[in-house]
XYZ file of C-alpha atoms in Angstrom:
748
model
C 22.130 -20.842 18.238
C 25.355 -19.836 19.948
C 28.020 -22.494 19.675
C 31.747 -22.701 19.384
C 32.296 -25.338 16.759
C 35.478 -27.331 16.337
C 36.933 -27.672 12.876
C 35.852 -31.275 12.303
C 32.174 -30.318 12.617
C 32.483 -28.221 9.454
C 32.697 -31.340 7.341
C 29.077 -32.192 8.172
C 27.465 -28.775 7.945
C 25.560 -29.672 4.776
C 23.562 -32.196 6.780
C 22.313 -29.590 9.248
C 18.935 -27.952 8.628
C 18.085 -24.397 7.680
C 20.245 -21.379 8.317
C 22.470 -23.136 10.873
C 24.491 -24.839 8.155
C 25.151 -21.466 6.568
C 26.422 -20.004 9.831
C 29.076 -22.692 10.278
C 30.749 -21.406 7.122
C 31.027 -18.012 8.798
C 32.411 -19.421 12.048
C 35.229 -21.444 10.542
C 38.826 -20.426 10.110
C 38.195 -19.529 6.466
C 35.333 -17.242 7.467
C 34.862 -14.164 5.278
C 33.780 -12.132 8.334
C 37.158 -10.407 8.353
C 37.766 -10.669 4.644
C 39.689 -8.063 2.668
C 38.015 -4.705 2.999
C 37.776 -4.237 -0.769
C 35.530 -7.319 -0.937
C 32.996 -5.916 1.546
C 29.800 -4.172 0.422
C 27.629 -2.346 2.971
C 24.364 -1.662 1.167
C 20.762 -0.764 1.877
C 17.536 -1.583 0.051
C 15.304 1.493 -0.170
C 12.027 2.217 -1.970
C 8.435 3.365 -1.764
C 6.117 1.045 0.142
C 5.154 -2.127 -1.810
C 7.864 -1.697 -4.449
C 9.309 -5.108 -3.539
C 12.242 -4.386 -1.191
C 11.713 -7.298 1.173
C 10.932 -9.741 -1.659
C 14.150 -8.687 -3.423
C 16.106 -9.164 -0.177
C 14.525 -12.589 0.287
C 15.654 -13.696 -3.197
C 19.183 -12.440 -2.556
C 19.408 -14.524 0.627
C 18.066 -17.583 -1.169
C 20.449 -17.400 -4.121
C 23.367 -16.710 -1.754
C 22.574 -19.936 0.099
C 21.529 -18.324 3.376
C 17.975 -19.719 3.174
C 16.749 -22.986 1.705
C 13.223 -21.864 0.878
C 11.861 -18.725 -0.760
C 10.137 -16.514 1.798
C 7.016 -14.569 0.899
C 5.687 -11.336 2.399
C 2.070 -12.485 2.009
C 2.807 -15.738 3.816
C 4.608 -13.903 6.646
C 7.735 -16.077 6.529
C 10.419 -13.654 5.366
C 13.763 -13.385 7.146
C 13.990 -9.611 7.547
C 10.327 -8.970 8.463
C 10.437 -10.923 11.716
C 8.265 -8.720 13.969
C 4.707 -9.926 14.530
C 3.329 -6.573 13.357
C 5.387 -6.764 10.147
C 4.128 -10.240 9.290
C 0.518 -9.358 10.040
C 0.510 -6.126 8.027
C 2.878 -7.198 5.247
C 5.062 -4.094 5.663
C 8.558 -3.404 6.973
C 8.603 -1.469 10.246
C 12.152 -1.917 11.532
C 15.279 -1.972 9.423
C 16.887 -5.419 9.591
C 20.517 -6.317 8.904
C 21.650 -9.575 7.281
C 25.098 -10.736 6.233
C 25.839 -13.127 3.381
C 28.465 -13.754 0.734
C 28.171 -13.620 -3.035
C 30.998 -14.655 -5.367
C 33.813 -14.087 -2.836
C 32.310 -10.785 -1.648
C 30.786 -10.180 1.735
C 27.509 -8.218 1.612
C 26.125 -6.502 4.716
C 22.573 -5.662 3.698
C 19.971 -3.590 5.549
C 16.341 -3.864 4.439
C 14.638 -0.534 5.254
C 10.956 0.434 5.624
C 9.070 2.205 2.849
C 6.444 3.877 5.025
C 6.903 7.568 5.823
C 6.191 6.998 9.537
C 9.428 5.007 9.821
C 11.684 7.285 7.797
C 14.178 7.432 10.698
C 14.996 3.768 10.056
C 16.047 4.709 6.521
C 17.988 7.745 7.750
C 20.128 5.896 10.277
C 20.743 2.985 7.925
C 21.944 5.264 5.120
C 24.159 7.126 7.599
C 26.424 4.067 7.965
C 26.089 2.415 4.541
C 28.395 2.778 1.557
C 25.887 2.127 -1.227
C 22.181 1.599 -1.854
C 19.815 -0.246 -4.177
C 16.752 1.820 -5.050
C 13.871 -0.507 -5.971
C 11.114 0.828 -8.239
C 7.728 -0.588 -9.153
C 8.128 -0.579 -12.944
C 4.415 0.084 -13.380
C 4.451 3.153 -11.108
C 7.908 4.670 -11.581
C 9.077 7.257 -9.048
C 6.570 7.551 -6.178
C 6.280 9.859 -3.178
C 8.451 7.957 -0.699
C 10.949 7.184 -3.475
C 11.700 10.911 -3.580
C 12.172 11.010 0.194
C 14.614 8.103 0.421
C 16.487 9.345 -2.663
C 17.003 12.742 -1.000
C 18.259 10.962 2.117
C 20.780 9.001 0.036
C 21.930 12.179 -1.703
C 22.399 13.915 1.640
C 24.864 11.210 2.677
C 26.505 11.156 -0.808
C 25.726 7.464 -1.309
C 26.219 5.861 -4.754
C 23.115 4.004 -5.902
C 21.988 1.268 -8.255
C 18.396 1.291 -9.566
C 16.394 -1.931 -9.903
C 13.163 -1.732 -11.910
C 11.122 -4.447 -10.231
C 7.791 -6.038 -11.209
C 8.588 -6.103 -14.932
C 6.059 -8.942 -15.207
C 3.113 -6.627 -14.467
C 0.907 -5.778 -17.476
C 1.437 -2.025 -17.002
C 5.207 -2.299 -16.473
C 7.397 0.059 -18.466
C 10.960 1.288 -18.473
C 10.586 4.379 -16.233
C 13.919 5.935 -17.211
C 12.395 9.366 -17.877
C 10.666 9.294 -14.499
C 14.039 8.737 -12.804
C 15.676 11.479 -14.852
C 12.964 14.112 -14.351
C 11.740 13.495 -10.804
C 14.970 12.395 -9.132
C 17.204 14.683 -11.217
C 19.491 11.665 -11.647
C 21.429 10.450 -14.663
C 20.261 6.858 -15.349
C 22.824 4.589 -17.032
C 20.879 1.764 -18.686
C 22.737 -1.564 -18.392
C 19.959 -3.996 -19.346
C 17.125 -4.305 -21.860
C 14.092 -6.463 -20.947
C 13.171 -9.415 -23.121
C 9.404 -9.463 -23.388
C 6.929 -7.472 -21.308
C 4.161 -8.195 -18.844
C 3.479 -11.911 -18.517
C 5.865 -12.523 -21.395
C 8.834 -11.047 -19.526
C 11.394 -13.865 -19.693
C 14.785 -12.264 -19.187
C 17.167 -9.411 -19.907
C 19.965 -8.520 -22.305
C 23.210 -7.353 -20.686
C 24.336 -4.339 -22.736
C 27.929 -4.580 -21.521
C 28.499 -8.144 -22.728
C 25.688 -8.357 -25.347
C 24.531 -11.565 -23.676
C 20.970 -12.707 -23.196
C 19.991 -13.992 -19.723
C 16.828 -16.098 -19.924
C 14.761 -17.645 -17.124
C 12.749 -20.482 -18.646
C 10.266 -21.241 -15.895
C 8.756 -24.706 -16.270
C 6.311 -24.179 -13.397
C 5.256 -21.615 -10.799
C 7.462 -23.437 -8.285
C 10.629 -22.890 -10.314
C 13.016 -20.971 -8.046
C 14.921 -19.201 -10.843
C 18.295 -20.353 -9.562
C 19.202 -21.740 -12.981
C 19.053 -19.447 -16.003
C 20.443 -19.573 -19.500
C 23.217 -17.216 -20.638
C 24.073 -16.996 -24.302
C 25.524 -14.416 -26.659
C 23.211 -12.651 -29.078
C 23.469 -13.876 -32.678
C 21.708 -13.402 -35.987
C 19.092 -16.021 -35.161
C 17.581 -13.726 -32.502
C 14.664 -11.398 -33.134
C 15.855 -8.615 -35.511
C 13.882 -5.988 -33.595
C 15.581 -7.030 -30.348
C 19.008 -6.945 -32.015
C 18.366 -3.425 -33.287
C 17.144 -2.202 -29.886
C 20.194 -3.722 -28.158
C 22.575 -2.228 -30.724
C 21.104 1.250 -30.315
C 21.028 0.975 -26.520
C 24.654 -0.213 -26.315
C 25.824 2.615 -28.559
C 23.922 5.096 -26.398
C 25.476 3.535 -23.278
C 29.017 3.855 -24.634
C 28.453 7.477 -25.640
C 26.865 8.330 -22.306
C 29.712 6.773 -20.282
C 32.284 8.519 -22.491
C 30.617 11.868 -21.722
C 30.764 11.133 -17.980
C 34.231 9.557 -17.676
C 37.300 11.214 -19.235
C 39.490 8.120 -18.902
C 37.015 6.005 -20.859
C 36.577 8.736 -23.481
C 40.333 8.880 -24.008
C 40.518 5.090 -24.358
C 37.646 5.145 -26.810
C 39.151 7.822 -29.030
C 42.670 6.400 -28.870
C 42.137 2.673 -29.405
C 38.558 2.179 -30.637
C 37.737 5.288 -32.639
C 36.916 3.274 -35.761
C 34.628 0.763 -34.048
C 33.068 1.622 -30.681
C 31.418 -1.798 -30.482
C 34.855 -3.424 -30.196
C 35.405 -1.934 -26.724
C 35.958 -4.821 -24.247
C 33.150 -5.328 -21.757
C 35.558 -5.192 -18.800
C 36.746 -1.709 -19.822
C 33.154 -0.547 -20.099
C 32.345 -2.088 -16.721
C 35.301 -0.324 -15.075
C 34.140 2.987 -16.537
C 30.567 2.437 -15.287
C 32.006 1.725 -11.832
C 33.956 5.006 -11.845
C 30.854 6.900 -12.966
C 28.795 5.286 -10.193
C 31.343 5.960 -7.437
C 31.636 9.587 -8.559
C 27.821 9.796 -8.432
C 27.726 11.107 -12.000
C 25.374 8.332 -13.082
C 23.123 5.601 -11.702
C 23.227 2.066 -13.193
C 19.729 0.780 -14.029
C 18.803 -2.929 -14.086
C 15.453 -4.667 -14.319
C 13.718 -7.874 -13.264
C 10.894 -9.403 -11.284
C 11.828 -10.515 -7.784
C 8.505 -12.240 -7.111
C 8.913 -14.290 -10.324
C 12.593 -15.017 -9.483
C 14.004 -13.200 -12.506
C 16.893 -10.749 -12.624
C 18.067 -10.924 -9.002
C 21.420 -12.648 -9.628
C 22.552 -9.927 -12.090
C 21.523 -7.368 -9.454
C 23.825 -9.083 -6.942
C 26.610 -8.993 -9.535
C 25.971 -5.260 -10.026
C 26.196 -4.642 -6.270
C 29.657 -6.181 -6.118
C 30.755 -4.625 -9.428
C 29.566 -1.015 -9.088
C 28.917 -0.102 -5.453
C 31.888 0.990 -3.315
C 33.915 -0.963 -0.796
C 34.363 0.679 2.639
C 37.894 1.862 1.766
C 36.522 3.704 -1.282
C 34.414 5.983 0.910
C 36.278 8.844 2.568
C 35.551 10.045 6.104
C 37.699 12.919 7.343
C 37.301 12.078 11.032
C 38.291 8.425 10.600
C 41.735 9.102 9.154
C 42.837 10.746 12.398
C 42.313 7.477 14.294
C 44.654 5.568 11.952
C 44.547 1.906 13.121
C 42.765 2.641 16.425
C 39.145 1.636 16.823
C 36.533 4.142 15.638
C 32.886 3.092 15.303
C 29.432 4.665 15.191
C 26.408 3.315 17.084
C 23.471 3.611 14.697
C 20.790 1.368 16.175
C 19.819 -0.131 19.548
C 17.567 -3.130 20.197
C 16.453 -4.545 23.543
C 16.635 -8.269 24.153
C 14.972 -9.696 27.252
C 17.836 -12.108 27.905
C 20.859 -10.165 26.642
C 19.797 -6.610 27.427
C 20.547 -3.778 24.977
C 22.061 -4.844 21.641
C 23.967 -2.028 19.922
C 24.665 -2.033 16.180
C 28.069 -0.553 15.339
C 29.579 0.406 12.004
C 33.336 -0.089 12.369
C 35.284 2.560 10.444
C 38.782 1.699 11.674
C 40.540 -0.708 14.020
C 39.390 -4.086 15.316
C 36.586 -5.005 17.714
C 36.892 -7.965 20.112
C 34.739 -9.326 22.949
C 35.510 -8.167 26.496
C 37.002 -4.913 25.185
C 36.621 -1.766 27.267
C 35.143 0.838 24.917
C 35.067 4.608 25.411
C 31.947 6.545 24.404
C 33.069 10.059 23.446
C 29.545 11.543 23.434
C 28.746 10.257 26.947
C 32.331 10.535 28.242
C 31.964 7.052 29.706
C 33.725 3.702 29.420
C 31.856 0.380 29.181
C 32.955 -3.198 28.704
C 31.496 -5.067 25.766
C 30.792 -8.635 26.809
C 30.098 -10.308 23.467
C 30.434 -9.617 19.743
C 27.851 -10.881 17.230
C 27.190 -10.888 13.488
C 23.629 -9.715 12.710
C 21.376 -12.139 10.825
C 17.960 -10.411 11.110
C 16.603 -11.716 14.457
C 19.240 -14.465 14.744
C 22.851 -13.659 15.618
C 26.147 -15.527 15.653
C 28.949 -14.921 18.142
C 32.401 -14.324 16.659
C 35.899 -13.708 18.104
C 36.709 -10.431 16.296
C 35.619 -8.029 13.584
C 37.672 -5.616 11.502
C 37.103 -2.243 9.849
C 34.413 -1.927 7.205
C 31.970 -4.312 8.876
C 28.705 -3.972 10.778
C 28.749 -5.564 14.233
C 26.251 -6.262 16.985
C 27.501 -5.803 20.550
C 26.214 -6.922 23.955
C 26.930 -5.069 27.196
C 26.900 -1.386 26.146
C 24.162 -0.130 28.481
C 24.701 3.615 28.128
C 25.289 3.871 24.374
C 22.521 5.345 22.215
C 22.021 6.026 18.514
C 24.596 8.457 17.120
C 27.365 7.866 19.694
C 31.010 7.603 18.641
C 32.810 4.576 20.115
C 36.617 4.363 20.401
C 39.052 2.040 22.164
C 40.065 4.451 24.932
C 40.296 8.070 26.029
C 43.936 8.036 25.007
C 43.128 7.088 21.407
C 40.509 9.871 21.245
C 43.060 12.361 22.593
C 45.668 11.193 20.065
C 43.142 11.589 17.236
C 42.279 15.076 18.501
C 45.969 16.052 18.432
C 46.326 14.810 14.859
C 43.171 16.666 13.857
C 44.407 19.857 15.517
C 47.795 19.611 13.813
C 46.072 18.993 10.499
C 43.751 21.983 10.945
C 46.664 24.251 11.885
C 48.730 23.049 8.926
C 45.827 23.720 6.595
C 45.020 27.033 8.308
C 41.490 25.911 8.938
C 39.145 26.752 11.778
C 39.242 24.875 15.079
C 35.841 23.310 14.363
C 37.562 21.022 11.869
C 39.389 19.368 14.765
C 36.326 17.480 16.064
C 36.961 13.746 16.408
C 33.294 12.822 16.890
C 31.504 11.186 13.975
C 28.391 12.997 12.830
C 25.340 11.342 14.348
C 21.869 10.596 13.016
C 19.397 13.412 12.334
C 16.115 12.691 14.117
C 12.952 14.282 12.669
C 10.523 16.073 14.978
C 7.244 14.293 15.839
C 4.031 15.438 14.164
C 1.452 13.613 16.327
C 1.024 13.181 20.054
C -1.415 11.624 22.497
C -1.635 10.740 26.165
C -0.807 7.224 27.343
C -1.987 5.749 30.638
C -1.290 2.398 32.353
C -4.194 0.171 33.440
C -3.412 0.983 37.093
C -0.954 3.046 39.119
C 0.888 -0.142 40.073
C 1.952 -0.460 36.420
C 3.166 3.144 36.095
C 6.797 2.327 36.902
C 6.774 -0.628 34.477
C 5.323 1.593 31.722
C 7.994 4.249 32.301
C 10.713 1.613 32.024
C 9.203 0.241 28.785
C 8.907 3.723 27.273
C 12.549 4.439 28.134
C 13.599 1.248 26.316
C 11.433 2.086 23.287
C 12.833 5.628 23.119
C 16.342 4.238 23.129
C 15.416 1.896 20.282
C 13.499 4.551 18.332
C 14.790 8.134 18.738
C 11.863 9.479 16.663
C 9.583 8.467 19.557
C 9.458 11.203 22.185
C 7.963 10.860 25.663
C 7.343 13.771 28.002
C 5.264 14.519 31.087
C 2.754 17.367 30.969
C 3.731 19.755 33.803
C 0.114 20.784 34.471
C -1.786 17.488 34.342
C 1.070 15.088 35.117
C -0.005 12.898 32.186
C 2.529 11.024 30.062
C 2.559 12.306 26.465
C 3.579 10.023 23.586
C 4.890 11.854 20.483
C 5.410 10.048 17.168
C 5.786 10.390 13.410
C 2.247 9.375 12.455
C -0.877 7.401 13.269
C 0.708 4.100 12.266
C 3.877 4.810 14.256
C 1.945 5.407 17.500
C -0.338 2.448 16.781
C 2.667 0.133 16.392
C 4.233 1.450 19.634
C 0.960 0.852 21.473
C 0.749 -2.695 20.101
C 4.383 -3.473 21.024
C 3.811 -2.353 24.619
C 0.903 -4.792 24.834
C 2.509 -7.757 23.064
C 6.139 -7.587 24.097
C 5.733 -6.230 27.626
C 2.219 -7.326 28.631
C 0.914 -3.863 29.621
C -2.587 -2.947 28.430
C -2.269 0.831 28.041
C -4.927 3.364 27.097
C -4.234 6.013 24.460
C -5.936 9.409 24.485
C -7.191 11.137 21.332
C -4.512 11.722 18.695
C -3.495 15.373 18.317
C -1.340 17.261 15.847
C 1.998 18.639 17.032
C 1.637 22.270 16.010
C 4.441 24.834 16.205
C 4.451 28.482 17.175
C 6.294 31.524 15.915
C 6.164 35.290 16.435
C 4.788 38.054 14.215
C 6.949 41.084 15.003
C 10.257 42.158 16.417
C 10.287 42.924 20.144
C 12.734 43.782 22.898
C 12.542 43.196 26.631
C 14.616 43.542 29.755
C 14.338 41.968 33.178
C 16.166 42.014 36.492
C 16.207 39.200 39.004
C 17.244 40.065 42.569
C 16.845 37.214 44.995
C 18.467 36.212 48.267
C 18.720 32.512 49.015
C 20.099 31.897 52.485
C 23.056 34.229 52.910
C 23.710 34.448 49.174
C 22.334 37.267 47.012
C 21.735 36.618 43.279
C 21.410 39.651 40.988
C 21.245 39.496 37.179
C 19.935 41.904 34.529
C 19.125 40.781 30.974
C 18.274 42.669 27.785
C 17.402 40.847 24.566
C 15.545 41.161 21.270
C 13.566 38.608 19.256
C 12.516 38.697 15.616
C 10.773 36.274 13.205
C 12.689 34.574 10.405
C 11.518 32.575 7.374
C 8.967 29.889 8.373
C 8.656 28.246 4.930
C 10.618 25.158 5.839
C 10.145 21.931 7.744
C 13.138 22.440 9.991
C 13.002 26.210 10.526
C 15.097 26.194 13.669
C 15.435 28.906 16.288
C 18.659 30.895 16.470
C 20.619 32.489 19.302
C 23.332 35.133 18.906
C 25.345 37.406 21.193
C 26.649 40.897 20.520
C 30.411 41.042 20.018
C 30.890 42.942 23.275
C 28.819 40.459 25.272
C 30.567 37.475 23.642
C 33.862 38.580 25.196
C 32.414 39.414 28.624
C 30.641 36.169 29.549
C 32.508 33.225 30.998
C 31.917 29.798 29.466
C 29.777 28.756 32.449
C 27.543 31.842 32.310
C 27.251 31.669 28.529
C 26.001 28.101 28.868
C 23.494 29.268 31.500
C 22.189 31.941 29.108
C 21.894 29.387 26.292
C 19.974 26.998 28.578
C 17.529 29.748 29.490
C 16.884 30.696 25.875
C 16.574 27.101 24.657
C 14.101 26.220 27.419
C 11.929 29.113 26.167
C 12.132 27.753 22.618
C 10.456 24.546 23.814
C 7.258 26.264 24.947
C 5.614 29.021 22.947
C 3.582 31.886 24.492
C 0.236 30.973 22.878
C -0.440 27.270 23.494
C 2.883 25.959 24.735
C 3.928 24.334 21.439
C 7.639 24.453 20.495
C 8.811 27.615 18.775
C 10.066 27.680 15.209
C 11.845 30.312 13.118
C 12.643 32.758 15.917
C 15.967 34.605 16.145
C 17.158 35.869 19.546
C 19.919 38.445 20.089
C 21.357 38.779 23.596
C 22.201 42.475 24.001
C 23.208 42.797 27.655
C 23.721 40.422 30.567
C 24.938 41.954 33.845
C 25.756 39.450 36.580
C 26.713 40.377 40.131
C 29.460 38.277 41.775
C 28.105 35.217 43.556
C 25.106 34.776 41.251
C 24.499 31.128 40.351
C 24.081 29.919 36.747
C 20.609 28.595 37.627
C 19.456 32.129 38.507
C 20.907 33.440 35.247
C 18.942 30.823 33.279
C 15.757 31.670 35.193
C 16.119 35.404 34.486
C 16.804 34.793 30.782
C 13.730 32.527 30.496
C 11.530 35.160 32.170
C 12.854 37.892 29.905
C 12.335 35.679 26.824
C 8.695 35.125 27.814
C 8.165 38.888 28.036
C 9.684 39.489 24.613
C 7.721 36.648 22.977
C 4.427 37.959 24.347
C 5.221 41.454 23.082
C 6.072 40.042 19.635
C 2.664 38.406 19.198
C 2.076 34.691 18.637
C 1.145 32.710 15.551
C 0.290 29.002 15.346
C 1.977 27.018 12.566
C 0.373 23.822 11.333
C 2.141 20.952 9.530
C 1.110 20.684 5.877
C 1.552 17.366 4.090
C 2.307 16.462 0.493
C -0.378 13.996 -0.547
C -0.234 11.623 -3.503
C -3.372 9.613 -4.339
C -3.512 7.001 -7.102
C -7.150 6.459 -8.104
C -9.233 5.385 -11.082
C -11.065 7.880 -13.308
C -14.458 6.796 -12.008
C -13.609 7.782 -8.411
C -11.518 10.893 -9.089
C -14.357 13.402 -8.586
C -15.264 11.873 -5.201
C -11.663 12.133 -4.004
C -11.391 15.746 -5.218
C -14.599 16.692 -3.417
C -13.363 15.124 -0.190
C -10.028 16.967 -0.454
C -11.823 20.306 -0.890
C -13.580 19.712 2.433
C -10.200 19.013 4.060
C -8.703 22.404 3.065
C -6.599 20.631 0.436
C -4.915 22.368 -2.492
C -4.541 20.331 -5.692
C -1.162 20.921 -7.343
C -1.379 18.536 -10.272
C -3.294 15.590 -11.731
C -1.171 13.182 -13.755
C -2.027 10.092 -15.791
C -0.457 6.741 -14.994
C -1.765 4.030 -17.308
C -5.479 3.611 -16.484
C -5.266 5.614 -13.242
C -4.937 9.230 -12.196
C -2.260 10.434 -9.782
C -3.504 13.328 -7.683
C -0.821 15.568 -6.112
C -2.012 17.926 -3.381
C -1.078 19.645 -0.122
C -3.340 19.132 2.894
C -3.061 20.209 6.554
C -2.133 17.218 8.694
C -4.989 17.947 11.094
C -7.454 17.199 8.281
C -5.931 13.794 7.477
C -7.036 11.907 10.588
C -8.510 8.574 9.523
C -8.058 9.365 5.833
C -7.204 5.787 4.884
C -10.647 4.582 6.023
C -12.464 7.404 4.215
C -10.499 6.849 0.980
C -11.211 3.124 1.114
C -14.941 3.882 1.423
C -14.959 6.464 -1.377
C -13.128 4.243 -3.858
C -14.299 0.786 -2.772
C -10.701 -0.008 -1.843
C -9.339 0.814 -5.308
C -7.003 3.672 -4.374
C -3.682 4.129 -2.614
C -2.118 7.202 -1.045
C 1.082 8.373 0.598
C 1.865 11.328 2.851
C 5.050 13.289 3.486
C 5.646 16.334 5.656
C 6.071 19.300 3.317
C 6.220 22.458 5.419
C 4.756 24.393 8.329
C 2.311 27.163 7.390
C 0.686 29.902 9.435
C -2.936 29.137 10.237
C -5.498 31.679 9.120
C -7.119 33.640 11.990
C -10.426 31.763 11.798
C -8.773 28.340 12.003
C -6.460 29.532 14.778
C -9.384 30.800 16.874
C -11.202 27.496 16.356
C -8.104 25.617 17.506
C -7.724 27.845 20.579
C -11.347 27.249 21.575
C -11.083 23.487 21.020
C -7.899 23.171 23.058
C -9.355 25.372 25.796
C -12.298 22.973 25.959
C -9.945 19.984 26.225
C -8.007 21.658 29.032
């Protein structure tokens, strides 16, 4: 629905059905869209798969008044899981943004996937968010993907709040130690559960010593109404003692983490710590959270509609506003527009829709925007507020918000958007002056926001259209999908001419294949799935080469000397390095240096053994002699040829991706799973107990995990779950490498 509504229509919005009535509130003159920046919260929901992220999001939207019925993942009617594949599978595939208000605060929320194949969605969401809610299955504690998303949040220095979900499950427990030991975090307990399992009825707020009780009269009770009352002597003595001990521990913990609170405590409340006002304690917890010294922990059961409203209160109380997060680059723009494109969607009617996080300035429709990364200027036609798959057009949006734009056809994920070239130049001058005043290096003067790190694919396969007449359509679709999903890579094999699809996992490629069929009507054929190996070298080697070629009347002469050596391969992102000698650094012009870099980097993309990308190789350019009139293209060609010589002399080694595997299985099926892992070249690291189940931690080569979900389901009669995460790249043993060489030779 896109309408411009006159003021008198607002009086009747309560009569309109569904979400439309909620939107009118946002379109009116008193709209909180451009509310005070300190009342904005940009947050993400992150967790392991099936921890309850989408259900928690659904309850938040319902209690905020955005929806009028409680959505359910199993029923396929949730707001944020709107893709057909998401509703069929009951999982989140794409991150979805929704905007709603809660107690005079505006919350921009992004629901992220929990599956490892879609970890890029989490990465780019956390890049632009100010805070996060980590959801835990209280019966499982910290799981494999929980560790991954937590590391991503730490990388971006994002304050977090923990929500222990599913407290109504029989095996639920307070997994505080799991958070402390596995995440290396400092949990700050703010609530105590009342009851456990099916008897879980509410929580006790340790700050206010109030009991929040949800007295459900039937399964259809929506939990909107709950009882709040102060604890008194009539309550269970055991509960009173537990609350008293927990509150004392909370006060002592916060005092250890916050000097201001400790001083207040010792000065005014040294005789009676319990007399500390709840608002002073809350302010101290907020400071601890923003400083990332501690993580507030709350509990509830989203599916049973318990504990979600206090979680919303905690989001507004403890997570930061946009102006409480500091970005060095943004301050140089002052009041000029500065925004980061973090996601692109394609709409058949509107074209590309670009999500922007606005860091400074104001965004309006019909603005001409300058893309610093592309050095291009585009006109934005319309400005929208994201509401999952439904969007509302608005006249302007200010700093601190997340916007959806129409008309930016060249912008991709990670681009920095400003109002004009002049504003970028002014920001660069301020940055340069600041770096000179602080006697810092010139690199500090960059006015481009850091983009989104895209992981390398681990699987690939060929993709073919049903007929050659559909080849152009398929190429266009793949270009659109790559722009939407930067973790999807598409290339053309130079020998066979086949199109190669590279993705993050079996499920990722399967979803892409299904989207091409459903959304674009092209029945494609996928070849066998193959692992994206890497290559490295075994020894140091040096090489030299001379290219002497006459093209027309122009003679091109260049001589290159270089050396390559292996570096540490025990990492996922062991990148290749290029360096120049000091003498050569001063001799080469900028144009020729770029030509040399292009030649080396093109060699990094194709190893000498099987043509897989190189990893963990260091190259030192020792001498480059260029005759006058030689073109940069000839320089690049000579460098590439010399690199190939050196790499062949250094000897090749295939590296295979090794995964961290976590399997949760019952005792009666553990031996079968262990036997199967032994056949897959797996190494068991640990076997832990979790209630009535065993948690098996192992490392397994990715090549051995093809179709593992089907095999595990057969071995355990469907009573086991597993998760995978890329751990490292390891050198294959000679026998396995020879087998791989023979197999690939047969395929070729």
